[in-house]
Amino acid sequence: MQILTLDQKTGFSKLKLETVDDLWHMQHIIEKGDLVTAQTTRKTTVKRGQEIHEGERKKVVLTVKVEKIERDSNVHILRVTGPIEKGPDDIQLHSYHSINIEPGMVLNLEKTKWKPQHIDRLNKARKEQEPLLVCVLDREEANFAALKASGIDWLGTIHCQKGLADEKRGDYYKQIMDTLEKHVKAGFEHIVVAGPGFERENLHKFIREKNPKIAKRILIESSASTGMRGVQEVIHKSANKIIRESRIAKETEIVEELFTRIAKDGNATYGRNEVEKTIAIGAVELLLVSQEKLELYEDFMERVEEQRGTIMIIASDHESGEKFLSIGGIAALTRFKI
């Protein structure tokens, strides 16, 4: 989750949701009486005399005062329902509407007061996002920026001598490669290299030959420009793709660790009864729940959170997620052997 704006004095926040886990967090942050503003679809209304007639359905930005919160695990959305407080002139105010909240969307959430547990959960969701390193370049300069939970950080620029012959551009590429390597050592897992023309491919070829480990982290994208405009263009096109690939890799690693522990009779349990026993003695280090089973195991998740355990929601849109679902979709990595 990205926290784009948070003003505790006014109660206003602007949030970008990125994963199914974010829906779980939002379900525990949004309360009755909160105002949620987001893009949705709604039939317009037309007044003819004293009668109000329905018009066509269109995309609109509406604000609803939340009265009901429910999760639809079949399509992975969180639905908030309540009377419409703000909207275009052709939308009838105070009529009821449901806004579907899903990964990838931006919404405004307004509270009369942000409670400490809500702030804590927001920060927890934000920390779960891995930073993304972006490099946009052309023949004259390379710009570096980071996409973090707090937003975009500008990291600097490397300039290349104008008119430098192709065979002498190795120094330019090496400076870029060394800068990327420095940031990877600082904690960046994923890199996007982009820009107009062919410099991005030339750089990638150079890095593949000189530093294959760094090259494996790179995703090549196109952009019409360099500078901040190019960075923003790349983030808009690539961030969701990389977040998804990163999520799948992380979930696959954890699921494989689970099956390895099960095979070795190690620190792990699975199945409803066994996991419930593990929770009862406070032994859960990491609770794994299939996104298909969230409603069924919501009480397990809340109890593990109270015990300061960690929760990971495993999506079923990849092979390891399906494998995990096949054993019941509930398991725990434990602090000690049960």
PDB file of N, CA and C in Angstrom, residues 59 63 78-80 85 103 105 129 132 136 138 144 154 156 182 195 218 228 232 235-236 255 260 292:
ATOM      1  N   LYS A  59     -18.964   6.280 -15.441  1.00  0.00           N
ATOM      2  CA  LYS A  59     -17.937   6.375 -14.411  1.00  0.00           C
ATOM      3  C   LYS A  59     -18.026   7.735 -13.726  1.00  0.00           C
ATOM      4  N   THR A  63     -18.503  10.148  -3.112  1.00  0.00           N
ATOM      5  CA  THR A  63     -18.161  10.006  -1.695  1.00  0.00           C
ATOM      6  C   THR A  63     -19.346   9.388  -0.979  1.00  0.00           C
ATOM      7  N   LEU A  78     -13.283  -5.372  -1.716  1.00  0.00           N
ATOM      8  CA  LEU A  78     -13.887  -4.939  -0.460  1.00  0.00           C
ATOM      9  C   LEU A  78     -14.986  -3.947  -0.836  1.00  0.00           C
ATOM     10  N   ARG A  79     -16.185  -4.196  -0.365  1.00  0.00           N
ATOM     11  CA  ARG A  79     -17.327  -3.373  -0.760  1.00  0.00           C
ATOM     12  C   ARG A  79     -17.788  -2.516   0.421  1.00  0.00           C
ATOM     13  N   VAL A  80     -17.817  -1.194   0.216  1.00  0.00           N
ATOM     14  CA  VAL A  80     -18.328  -0.287   1.246  1.00  0.00           C
ATOM     15  C   VAL A  80     -19.620   0.346   0.732  1.00  0.00           C
ATOM     16  N   GLU A  85     -22.658  11.213  -0.244  1.00  0.00           N
ATOM     17  CA  GLU A  85     -22.508  12.531   0.372  1.00  0.00           C
ATOM     18  C   GLU A  85     -22.074  13.588  -0.645  1.00  0.00           C
ATOM     19  N   PRO A 103      -7.395  -4.078  -5.509  1.00  0.00           N
ATOM     20  CA  PRO A 103      -5.990  -3.734  -5.720  1.00  0.00           C
ATOM     21  C   PRO A 103      -5.804  -2.901  -6.981  1.00  0.00           C
ATOM     22  N   MET A 105      -6.371   0.442  -7.123  1.00  0.00           N
ATOM     23  CA  MET A 105      -7.142   1.680  -7.129  1.00  0.00           C
ATOM     24  C   MET A 105      -6.658   2.662  -6.072  1.00  0.00           C
ATOM     25  N   GLN A 129       5.570  -3.181   1.209  1.00  0.00           N
ATOM     26  CA  GLN A 129       5.906  -2.895  -0.177  1.00  0.00           C
ATOM     27  C   GLN A 129       7.420  -2.829  -0.349  1.00  0.00           C
ATOM     28  N   LEU A 132      11.239   0.035  -5.435  1.00  0.00           N
ATOM     29  CA  LEU A 132      11.530  -0.210  -6.846  1.00  0.00           C
ATOM     30  C   LEU A 132      12.503   0.852  -7.336  1.00  0.00           C
ATOM     31  N   VAL A 136      16.061   5.843 -16.020  1.00  0.00           N
ATOM     32  CA  VAL A 136      15.686   6.225 -17.386  1.00  0.00           C
ATOM     33  C   VAL A 136      16.879   6.935 -18.013  1.00  0.00           C
ATOM     34  N   ASP A 138      19.100   8.234 -21.855  1.00  0.00           N
ATOM     35  CA  ASP A 138      19.291   8.395 -23.289  1.00  0.00           C
ATOM     36  C   ASP A 138      20.793   8.498 -23.515  1.00  0.00           C
ATOM     37  N   PHE A 144      18.033   8.548 -11.991  1.00  0.00           N
ATOM     38  CA  PHE A 144      17.710   7.483 -11.049  1.00  0.00           C
ATOM     39  C   PHE A 144      16.651   7.966 -10.058  1.00  0.00           C
ATOM     40  N   TRP A 154      13.921  11.141  -5.700  1.00  0.00           N
ATOM     41  CA  TRP A 154      14.881  11.396  -6.771  1.00  0.00           C
ATOM     42  C   TRP A 154      16.277  11.068  -6.252  1.00  0.00           C
ATOM     43  N   GLY A 156      19.294  11.047  -8.304  1.00  0.00           N
ATOM     44  CA  GLY A 156      20.426  11.685  -8.962  1.00  0.00           C
ATOM     45  C   GLY A 156      20.513  11.410 -10.448  1.00  0.00           C
ATOM     46  N   LYS A 182      25.151  -0.243  -6.369  1.00  0.00           N
ATOM     47  CA  LYS A 182      25.175   0.419  -5.056  1.00  0.00           C
ATOM     48  C   LYS A 182      23.776   0.435  -4.437  1.00  0.00           C
ATOM     49  N   GLY A 195      13.775   4.233 -21.365  1.00  0.00           N
ATOM     50  CA  GLY A 195      14.188   5.451 -22.042  1.00  0.00           C
ATOM     51  C   GLY A 195      13.863   5.391 -23.520  1.00  0.00           C
ATOM     52  N   ILE A 218      16.746  -6.745 -13.724  1.00  0.00           N
ATOM     53  CA  ILE A 218      16.319  -5.633 -14.574  1.00  0.00           C
ATOM     54  C   ILE A 218      15.137  -6.005 -15.459  1.00  0.00           C
ATOM     55  N   MET A 228      12.155  13.452 -14.662  1.00  0.00           N
ATOM     56  CA  MET A 228      11.045  13.056 -13.802  1.00  0.00           C
ATOM     57  C   MET A 228       9.835  12.609 -14.616  1.00  0.00           C
ATOM     58  N   GLN A 232       8.053   8.989 -14.041  1.00  0.00           N
ATOM     59  CA  GLN A 232       6.627   8.834 -13.745  1.00  0.00           C
ATOM     60  C   GLN A 232       5.923   7.970 -14.789  1.00  0.00           C
ATOM     61  N   ILE A 235       6.904   4.286 -14.012  1.00  0.00           N
ATOM     62  CA  ILE A 235       6.225   3.790 -12.813  1.00  0.00           C
ATOM     63  C   ILE A 235       4.762   3.495 -13.113  1.00  0.00           C
ATOM     64  N   HIS A 236       4.139   4.365 -13.877  1.00  0.00           N
ATOM     65  CA  HIS A 236       2.730   4.156 -14.237  1.00  0.00           C
ATOM     66  C   HIS A 236       2.553   2.861 -15.027  1.00  0.00           C
ATOM     67  N   VAL A 255       5.720 -20.868   0.409  1.00  0.00           N
ATOM     68  CA  VAL A 255       4.976 -22.128   0.263  1.00  0.00           C
ATOM     69  C   VAL A 255       5.940 -23.302   0.144  1.00  0.00           C
ATOM     70  N   THR A 260       8.649 -28.049   2.585  1.00  0.00           N
ATOM     71  CA  THR A 260       9.919 -28.637   3.025  1.00  0.00           C
ATOM     72  C   THR A 260       9.846 -28.991   4.508  1.00  0.00           C
ATOM     73  N   GLU A 292      -8.567 -17.498  -1.019  1.00  0.00           N
ATOM     74  CA  GLU A 292      -9.880 -18.112  -1.224  1.00  0.00           C
ATOM     75  C   GLU A 292     -10.556 -18.461   0.106  1.00  0.00           C
TER      76      GLU A 292
END
